[in-house]
Tab-separated table of C-alpha atoms and ligand atoms in Angstrom:
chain	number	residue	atom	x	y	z
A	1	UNK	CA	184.653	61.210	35.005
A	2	UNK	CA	185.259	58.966	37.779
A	3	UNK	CA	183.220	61.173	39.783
A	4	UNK	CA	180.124	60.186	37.311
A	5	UNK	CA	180.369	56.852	37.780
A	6	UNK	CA	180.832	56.946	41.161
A	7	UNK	CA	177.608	59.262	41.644
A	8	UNK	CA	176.000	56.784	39.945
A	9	UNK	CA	177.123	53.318	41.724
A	10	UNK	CA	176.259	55.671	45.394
A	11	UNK	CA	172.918	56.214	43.901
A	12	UNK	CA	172.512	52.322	42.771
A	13	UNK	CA	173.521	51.514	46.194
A	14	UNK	CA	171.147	53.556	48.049
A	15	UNK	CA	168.000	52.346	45.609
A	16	UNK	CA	169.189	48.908	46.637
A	17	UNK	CA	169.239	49.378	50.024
A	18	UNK	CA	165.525	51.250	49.817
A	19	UNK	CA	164.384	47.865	47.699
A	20	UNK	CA	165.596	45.576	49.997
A	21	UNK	CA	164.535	47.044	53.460
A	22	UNK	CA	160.990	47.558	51.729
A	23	UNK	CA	158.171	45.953	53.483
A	24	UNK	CA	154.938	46.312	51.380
A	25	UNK	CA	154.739	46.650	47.416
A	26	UNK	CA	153.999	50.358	47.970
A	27	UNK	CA	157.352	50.804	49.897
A	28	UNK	CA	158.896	49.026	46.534
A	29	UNK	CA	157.140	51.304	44.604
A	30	UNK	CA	158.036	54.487	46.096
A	31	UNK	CA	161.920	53.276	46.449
A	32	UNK	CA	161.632	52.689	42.299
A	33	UNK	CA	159.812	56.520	42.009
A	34	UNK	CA	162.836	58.262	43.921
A	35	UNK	CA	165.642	55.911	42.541
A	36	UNK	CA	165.544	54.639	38.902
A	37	UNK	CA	162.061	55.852	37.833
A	38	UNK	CA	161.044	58.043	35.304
A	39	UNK	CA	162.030	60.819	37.118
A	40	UNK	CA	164.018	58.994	39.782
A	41	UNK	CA	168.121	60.324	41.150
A	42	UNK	CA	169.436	58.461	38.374
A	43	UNK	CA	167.164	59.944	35.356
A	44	UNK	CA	167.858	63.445	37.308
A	45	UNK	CA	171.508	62.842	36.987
A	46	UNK	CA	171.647	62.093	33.326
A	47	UNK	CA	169.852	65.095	32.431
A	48	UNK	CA	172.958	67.242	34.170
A	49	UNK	CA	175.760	65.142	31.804
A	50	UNK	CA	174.365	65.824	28.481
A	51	UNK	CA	177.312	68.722	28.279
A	52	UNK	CA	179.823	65.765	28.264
A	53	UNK	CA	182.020	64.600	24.950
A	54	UNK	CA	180.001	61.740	23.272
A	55	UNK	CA	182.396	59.073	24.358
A	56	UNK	CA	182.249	60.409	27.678
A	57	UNK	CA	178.088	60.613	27.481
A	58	UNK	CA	178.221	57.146	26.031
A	59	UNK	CA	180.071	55.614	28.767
A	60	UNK	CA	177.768	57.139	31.145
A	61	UNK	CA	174.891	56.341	29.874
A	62	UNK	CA	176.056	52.423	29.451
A	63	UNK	CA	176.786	52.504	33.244
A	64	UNK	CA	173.602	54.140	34.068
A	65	UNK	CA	171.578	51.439	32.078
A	66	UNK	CA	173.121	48.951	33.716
A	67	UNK	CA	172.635	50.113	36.979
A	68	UNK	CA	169.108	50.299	36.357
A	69	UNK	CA	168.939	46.809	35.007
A	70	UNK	CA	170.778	45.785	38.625
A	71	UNK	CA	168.044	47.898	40.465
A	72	UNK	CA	165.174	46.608	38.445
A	73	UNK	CA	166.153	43.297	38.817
A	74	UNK	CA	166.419	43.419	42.497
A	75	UNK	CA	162.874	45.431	42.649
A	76	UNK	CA	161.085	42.021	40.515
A	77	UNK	CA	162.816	39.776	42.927
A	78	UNK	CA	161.781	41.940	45.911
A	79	UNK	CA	158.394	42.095	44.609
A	80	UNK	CA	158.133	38.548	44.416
A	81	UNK	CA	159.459	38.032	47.914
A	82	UNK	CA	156.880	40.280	49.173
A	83	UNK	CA	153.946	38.729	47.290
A	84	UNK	CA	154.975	35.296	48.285
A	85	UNK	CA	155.163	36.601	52.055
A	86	UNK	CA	151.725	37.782	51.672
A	87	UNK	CA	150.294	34.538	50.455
A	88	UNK	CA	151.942	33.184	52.983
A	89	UNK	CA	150.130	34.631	55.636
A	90	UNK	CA	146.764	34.387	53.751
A	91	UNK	CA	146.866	31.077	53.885
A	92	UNK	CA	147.994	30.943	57.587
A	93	UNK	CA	144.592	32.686	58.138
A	94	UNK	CA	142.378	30.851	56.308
A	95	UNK	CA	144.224	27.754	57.224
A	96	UNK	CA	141.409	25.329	59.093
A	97	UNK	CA	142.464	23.496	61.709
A	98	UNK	CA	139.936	20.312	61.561
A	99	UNK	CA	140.764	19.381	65.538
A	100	UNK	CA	139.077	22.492	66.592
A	101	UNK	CA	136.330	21.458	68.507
A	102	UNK	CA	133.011	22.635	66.837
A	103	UNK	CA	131.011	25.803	68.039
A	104	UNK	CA	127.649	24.593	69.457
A	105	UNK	CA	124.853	27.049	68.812
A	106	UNK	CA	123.205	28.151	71.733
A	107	UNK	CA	120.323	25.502	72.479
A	108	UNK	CA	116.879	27.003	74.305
A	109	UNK	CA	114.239	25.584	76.264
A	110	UNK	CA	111.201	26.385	77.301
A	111	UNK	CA	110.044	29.498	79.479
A	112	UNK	CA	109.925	28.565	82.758
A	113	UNK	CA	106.582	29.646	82.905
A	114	UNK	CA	105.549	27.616	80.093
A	115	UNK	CA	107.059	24.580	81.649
A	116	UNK	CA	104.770	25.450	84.990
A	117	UNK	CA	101.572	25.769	82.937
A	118	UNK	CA	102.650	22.343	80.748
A	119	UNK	CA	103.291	21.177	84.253
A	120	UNK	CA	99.729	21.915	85.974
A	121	UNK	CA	98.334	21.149	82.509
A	122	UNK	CA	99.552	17.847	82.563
A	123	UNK	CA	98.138	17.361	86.220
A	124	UNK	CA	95.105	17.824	85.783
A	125	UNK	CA	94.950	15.539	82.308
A	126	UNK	CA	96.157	13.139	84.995
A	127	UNK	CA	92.720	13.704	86.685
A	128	UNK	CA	90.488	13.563	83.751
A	129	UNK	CA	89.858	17.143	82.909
A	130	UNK	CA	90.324	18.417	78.953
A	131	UNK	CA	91.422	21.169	77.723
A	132	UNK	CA	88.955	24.566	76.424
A	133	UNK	CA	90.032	27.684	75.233
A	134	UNK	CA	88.742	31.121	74.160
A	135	UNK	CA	89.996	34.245	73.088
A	136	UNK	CA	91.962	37.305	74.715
A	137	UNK	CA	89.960	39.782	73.181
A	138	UNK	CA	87.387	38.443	75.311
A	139	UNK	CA	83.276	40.125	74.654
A	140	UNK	CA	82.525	42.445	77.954
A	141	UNK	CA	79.362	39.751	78.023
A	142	UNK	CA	81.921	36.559	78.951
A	143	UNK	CA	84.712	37.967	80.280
A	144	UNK	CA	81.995	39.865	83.414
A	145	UNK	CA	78.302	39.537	82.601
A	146	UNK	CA	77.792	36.413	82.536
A	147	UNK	CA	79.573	35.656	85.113
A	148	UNK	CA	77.417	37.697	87.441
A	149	UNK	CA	79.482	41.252	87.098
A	150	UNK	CA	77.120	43.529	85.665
A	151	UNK	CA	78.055	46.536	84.066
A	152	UNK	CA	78.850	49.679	86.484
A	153	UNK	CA	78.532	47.055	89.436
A	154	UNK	CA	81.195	47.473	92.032
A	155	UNK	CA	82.558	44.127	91.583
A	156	UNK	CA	83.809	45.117	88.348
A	157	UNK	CA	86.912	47.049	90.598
A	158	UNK	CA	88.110	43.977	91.811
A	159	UNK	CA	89.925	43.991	87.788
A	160	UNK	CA	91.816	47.033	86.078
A	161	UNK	CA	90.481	46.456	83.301
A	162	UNK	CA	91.959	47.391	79.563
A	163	UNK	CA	88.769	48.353	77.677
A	164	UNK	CA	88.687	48.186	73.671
A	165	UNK	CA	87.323	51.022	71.811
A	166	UNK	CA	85.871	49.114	69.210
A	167	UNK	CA	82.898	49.738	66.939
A	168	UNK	CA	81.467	45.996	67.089
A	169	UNK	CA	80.858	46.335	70.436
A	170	UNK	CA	81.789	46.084	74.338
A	171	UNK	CA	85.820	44.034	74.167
A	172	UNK	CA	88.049	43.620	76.690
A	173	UNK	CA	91.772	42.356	76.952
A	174	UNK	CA	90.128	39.458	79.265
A	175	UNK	CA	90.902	39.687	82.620
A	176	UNK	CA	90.958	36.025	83.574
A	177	UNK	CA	90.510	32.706	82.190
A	178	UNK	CA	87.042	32.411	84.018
A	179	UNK	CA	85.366	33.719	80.383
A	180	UNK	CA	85.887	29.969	79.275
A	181	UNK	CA	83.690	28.496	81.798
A	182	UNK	CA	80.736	30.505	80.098
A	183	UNK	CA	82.148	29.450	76.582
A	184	UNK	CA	82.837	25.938	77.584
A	185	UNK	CA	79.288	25.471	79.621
A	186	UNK	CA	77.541	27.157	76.457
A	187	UNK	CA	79.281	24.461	74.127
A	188	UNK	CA	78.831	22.054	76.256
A	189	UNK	CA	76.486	19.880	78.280
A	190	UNK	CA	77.136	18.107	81.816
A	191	UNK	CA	79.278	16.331	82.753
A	192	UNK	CA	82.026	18.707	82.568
A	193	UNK	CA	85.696	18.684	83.630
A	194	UNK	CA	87.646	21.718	81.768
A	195	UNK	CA	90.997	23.267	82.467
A	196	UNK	CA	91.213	26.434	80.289
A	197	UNK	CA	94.997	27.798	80.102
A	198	UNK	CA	96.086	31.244	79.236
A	199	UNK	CA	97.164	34.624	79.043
A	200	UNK	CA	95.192	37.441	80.923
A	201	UNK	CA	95.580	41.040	80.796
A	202	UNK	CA	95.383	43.970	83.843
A	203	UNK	CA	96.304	47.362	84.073
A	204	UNK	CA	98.412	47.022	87.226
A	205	UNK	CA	102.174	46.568	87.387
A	206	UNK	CA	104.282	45.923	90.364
A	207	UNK	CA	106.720	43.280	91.867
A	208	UNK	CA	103.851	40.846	91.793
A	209	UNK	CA	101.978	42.134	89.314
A	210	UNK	CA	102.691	42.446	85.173
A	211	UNK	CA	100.198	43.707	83.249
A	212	UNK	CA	100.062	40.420	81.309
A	213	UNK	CA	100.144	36.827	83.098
A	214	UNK	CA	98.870	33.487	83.118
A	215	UNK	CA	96.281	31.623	84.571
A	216	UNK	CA	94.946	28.104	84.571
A	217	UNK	CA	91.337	28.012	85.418
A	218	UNK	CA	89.476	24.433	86.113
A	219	UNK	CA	85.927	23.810	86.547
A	220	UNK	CA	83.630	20.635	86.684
A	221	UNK	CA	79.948	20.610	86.364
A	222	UNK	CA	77.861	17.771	87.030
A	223	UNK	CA	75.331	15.773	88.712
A	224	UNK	CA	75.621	16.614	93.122
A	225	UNK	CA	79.218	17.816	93.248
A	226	UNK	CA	80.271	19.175	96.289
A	227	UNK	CA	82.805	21.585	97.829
A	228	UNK	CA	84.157	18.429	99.220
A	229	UNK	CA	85.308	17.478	95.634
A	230	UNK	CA	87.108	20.621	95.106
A	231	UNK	CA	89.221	20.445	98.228
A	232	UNK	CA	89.896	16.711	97.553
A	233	UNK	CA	90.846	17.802	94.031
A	234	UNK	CA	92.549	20.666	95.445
A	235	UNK	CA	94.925	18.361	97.327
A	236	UNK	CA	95.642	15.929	95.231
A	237	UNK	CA	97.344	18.811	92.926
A	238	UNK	CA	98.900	20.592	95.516
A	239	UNK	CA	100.771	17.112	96.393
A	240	UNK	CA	101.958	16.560	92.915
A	241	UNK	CA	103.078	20.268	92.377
A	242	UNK	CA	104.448	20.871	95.487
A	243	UNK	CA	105.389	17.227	96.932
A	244	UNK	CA	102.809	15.326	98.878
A	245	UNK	CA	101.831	16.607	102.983
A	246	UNK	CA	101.623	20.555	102.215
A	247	UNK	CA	98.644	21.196	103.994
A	248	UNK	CA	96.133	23.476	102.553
A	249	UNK	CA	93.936	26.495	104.317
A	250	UNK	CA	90.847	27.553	102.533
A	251	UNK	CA	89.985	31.243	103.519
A	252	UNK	CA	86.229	32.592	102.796
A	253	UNK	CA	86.277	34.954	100.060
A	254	UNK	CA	84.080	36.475	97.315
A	255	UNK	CA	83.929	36.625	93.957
A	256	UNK	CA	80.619	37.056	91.940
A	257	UNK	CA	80.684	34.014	90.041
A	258	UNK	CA	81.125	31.177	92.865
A	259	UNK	CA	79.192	30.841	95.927
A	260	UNK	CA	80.370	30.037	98.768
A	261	UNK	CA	83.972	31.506	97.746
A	262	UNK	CA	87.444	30.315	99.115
A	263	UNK	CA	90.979	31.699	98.514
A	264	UNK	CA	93.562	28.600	98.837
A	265	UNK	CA	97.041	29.133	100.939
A	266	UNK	CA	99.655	26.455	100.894
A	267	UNK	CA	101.688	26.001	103.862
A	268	UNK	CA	104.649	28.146	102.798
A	269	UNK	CA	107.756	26.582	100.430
A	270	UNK	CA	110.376	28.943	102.100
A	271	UNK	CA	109.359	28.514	105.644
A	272	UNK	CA	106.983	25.778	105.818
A	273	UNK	CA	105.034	27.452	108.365
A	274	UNK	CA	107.386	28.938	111.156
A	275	UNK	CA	107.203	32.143	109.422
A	276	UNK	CA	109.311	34.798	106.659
A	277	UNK	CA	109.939	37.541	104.507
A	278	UNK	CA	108.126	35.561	101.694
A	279	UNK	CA	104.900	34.600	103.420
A	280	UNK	CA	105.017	38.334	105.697
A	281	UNK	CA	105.500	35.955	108.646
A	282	UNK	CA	101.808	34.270	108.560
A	283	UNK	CA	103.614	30.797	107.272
A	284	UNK	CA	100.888	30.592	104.609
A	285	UNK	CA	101.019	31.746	100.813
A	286	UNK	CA	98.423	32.246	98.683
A	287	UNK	CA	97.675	30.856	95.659
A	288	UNK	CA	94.780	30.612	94.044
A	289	UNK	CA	90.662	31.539	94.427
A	290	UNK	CA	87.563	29.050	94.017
A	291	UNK	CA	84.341	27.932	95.018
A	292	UNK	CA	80.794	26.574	93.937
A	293	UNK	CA	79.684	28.140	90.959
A	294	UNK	CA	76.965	30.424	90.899
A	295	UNK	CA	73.944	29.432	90.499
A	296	UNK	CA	73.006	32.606	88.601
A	297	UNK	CA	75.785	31.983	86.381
A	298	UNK	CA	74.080	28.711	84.800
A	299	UNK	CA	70.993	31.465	84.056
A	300	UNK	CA	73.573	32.691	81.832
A	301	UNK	CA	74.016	29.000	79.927
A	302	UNK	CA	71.044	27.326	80.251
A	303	UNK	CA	72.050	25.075	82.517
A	304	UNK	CA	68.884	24.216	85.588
A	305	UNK	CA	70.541	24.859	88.534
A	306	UNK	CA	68.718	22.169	90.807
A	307	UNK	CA	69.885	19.983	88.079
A	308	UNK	CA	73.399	20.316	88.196
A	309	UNK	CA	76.370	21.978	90.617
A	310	UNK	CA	79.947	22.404	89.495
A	311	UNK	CA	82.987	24.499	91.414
A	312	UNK	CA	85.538	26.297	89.520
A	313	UNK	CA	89.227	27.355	90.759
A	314	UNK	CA	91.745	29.784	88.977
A	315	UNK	CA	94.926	30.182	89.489
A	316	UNK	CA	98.015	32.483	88.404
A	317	UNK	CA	101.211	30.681	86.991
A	318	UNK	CA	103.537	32.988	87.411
A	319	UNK	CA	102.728	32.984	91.098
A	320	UNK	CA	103.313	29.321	91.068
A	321	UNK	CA	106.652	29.255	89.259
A	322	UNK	CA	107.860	32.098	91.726
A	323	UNK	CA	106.477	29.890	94.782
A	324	UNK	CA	108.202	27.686	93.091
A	325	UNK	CA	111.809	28.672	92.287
A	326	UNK	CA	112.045	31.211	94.955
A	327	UNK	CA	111.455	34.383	92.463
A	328	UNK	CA	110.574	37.412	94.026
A	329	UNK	CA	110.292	39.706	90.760
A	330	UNK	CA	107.541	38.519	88.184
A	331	UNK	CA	109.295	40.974	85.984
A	332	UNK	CA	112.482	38.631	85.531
A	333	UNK	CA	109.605	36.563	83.626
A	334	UNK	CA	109.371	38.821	81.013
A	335	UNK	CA	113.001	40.040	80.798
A	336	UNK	CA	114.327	37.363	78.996
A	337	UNK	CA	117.684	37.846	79.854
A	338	UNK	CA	118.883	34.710	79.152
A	339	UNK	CA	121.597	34.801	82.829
A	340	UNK	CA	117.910	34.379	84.205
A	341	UNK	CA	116.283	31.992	82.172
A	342	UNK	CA	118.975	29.505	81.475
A	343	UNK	CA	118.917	28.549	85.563
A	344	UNK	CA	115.554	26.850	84.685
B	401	LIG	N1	88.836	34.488	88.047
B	401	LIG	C1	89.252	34.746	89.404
B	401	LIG	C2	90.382	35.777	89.388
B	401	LIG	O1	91.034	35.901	88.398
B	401	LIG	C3	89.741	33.492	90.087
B	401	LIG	C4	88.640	32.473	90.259
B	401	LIG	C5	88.409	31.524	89.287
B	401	LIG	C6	87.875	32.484	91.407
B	401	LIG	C7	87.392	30.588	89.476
B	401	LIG	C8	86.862	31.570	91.593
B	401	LIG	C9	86.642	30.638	90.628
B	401	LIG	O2	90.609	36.463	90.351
């Protein structure tokens, strides 16, 4: 008989030792299933005495309930332990630590190519011209017509266009912001001083070119103004965008809506002048076209040419913020990665 009890007080010692070295309540539980379960070592072993004398079975059993009181006391206090340990670290995790600093969110700012049109915007304001706008699904009649580009005439190719298919009529994704000039001059009677700001569409895509950019066009129209007013006006912006004694170069040009014509070059930011990879070694850099308006175009608006002369200039932003900032991809514009636009 001692052997009995001493089966039993090995097996209460091993469920012990499973119940104390568990580590989760599933480890508890699984030391309880083999040890003094249902159908646990102990419960096993019972089932092989029931051949003993009653006294015998009797004492057995007694010492076999009492081991499983000792072993199902031990597993409550375990589980306890283990609970409490979890809490424990619960609340180390959602513990918050009030002298943590605070997480910022992320603050923006404006496109750097907003900030160059708000700049040259602002600069002409300065000089007493408003603002005019129009759409960018511009009528094939403003955006070349009017402005002296009739249809199939050659001058048409100096702009890859995007045509419309469109029931209503001839559309176009405009190809400049000289449209508004006919808009304005229609709405409008002399004197005139417009800037007209905006996005322009072109099916041509390169380093330099994006098939969407900006321009700011500016045109005055009024009583005997001269080409002498647009170069004065001409320099007085160039100082204040890129810092006063730039000199400027105006080159003869064409375009079908100005007469005489000009393209403008700035002594060049990089090099000024001696020559570099940016201005191809000529020291000059392009950046923008003008001239006298047309007279044909004020056919178009009703305005009597002996009457009344005007110029117009137009120029491309994103060329500006590159001459800028030293950018030589206009594709970084439209990017957005913010390790480029945050440097602005
Ligand atoms: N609209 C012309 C262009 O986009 C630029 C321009 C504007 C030229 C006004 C002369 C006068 O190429």
């Amino acid at each position: 008989m001692q052997d009995t009890t001493e089966r039993i007080a090995l097996l209460t010692e091993e469920g012990l030792r499973a119940i104390s070295s568990a580590k989760t309540e599933s480890d508890l539980l699984d030391a309880k299933g083999r040890y003094f379960g249902k159908k646990g070592a102990i419960s096993e072993f019972l089932k092989g005495v029931a051949s003993l004398a009653v006294e015998e079975r009797k004492r057995v059993g007694a010492s076999a309930n009492e081991a499983r009181a000792n072993l199902e006391a031990a597993f409550a206090r375990k589980l306890e332990e283990i609970r409490e340990g979890e809490r424990k670290a619960r609340e180390g995790l959602e513990r918050i630590d009030v002298t943590l600093p605070g997480r910022a969110p992320p603050l923006g700012h404006r496109h750097p190519v907003s900030r160059t049109m708000a700049e040259i915007i602002a600069i002409f304001q300065r000089l007493g011209f408003s603002i005019h706008g129009g759409p960018e699904i511009e009528k094939d009649y403003y955006n070349f017509e009017a402005l002296n580009i009739p249809k199939d005439h050659p001058a048409r190719d100096m702009q890859d266009t995007f045509y419309i298919d469109w029931p209503g009529g001839d559309l176009v994704l405009r190809t400049h912001t000289s449209p508004i000039q006919i808009r304005a001059m229609e709405a409008m009677r002399p004197p005139l001083r417009v800037i007209a700001p905006g996005a322009v569409y072109r099916c041509d895509s390169d380093v330099t070119h994006s098939p969407m950019f900006h321009q700011v066009e500016g045109f005055a129209v009024d009583r005997s103004i001269t080409m002498g007013d647009l170069k004065g006006l001409l320099n007085e912006f160039c100082g204040m965008m890129f810092g006063e004694g730039k000199p400027l170069r105006f080159r003869p040009s064409f375009f079908p809506f100005t007469e005489p014509s000009a393209e403008v070059d700035i002594r060049c930011v990089i090099c000024d002048g001696s020559g570099c990879r940016v201005c191809q070694d000529s020291g000059w850099l392009e950046i923008l076209g003008c001239g006298m308006i047309d007279p044909a175009v004020y056919g178009f608006v009703g305005y009597d040419p002996e009457e009344f002369t005007g110029f117009a200039f137009g120029m491309g932003v994103e060329r500006i913020a590159m001459l800028r900032h030293g950018i030589s991809d206009i594709r970084l514009f439209f990017e957005n990665d913010p390790r480029f636009l945050s440097q602005f």
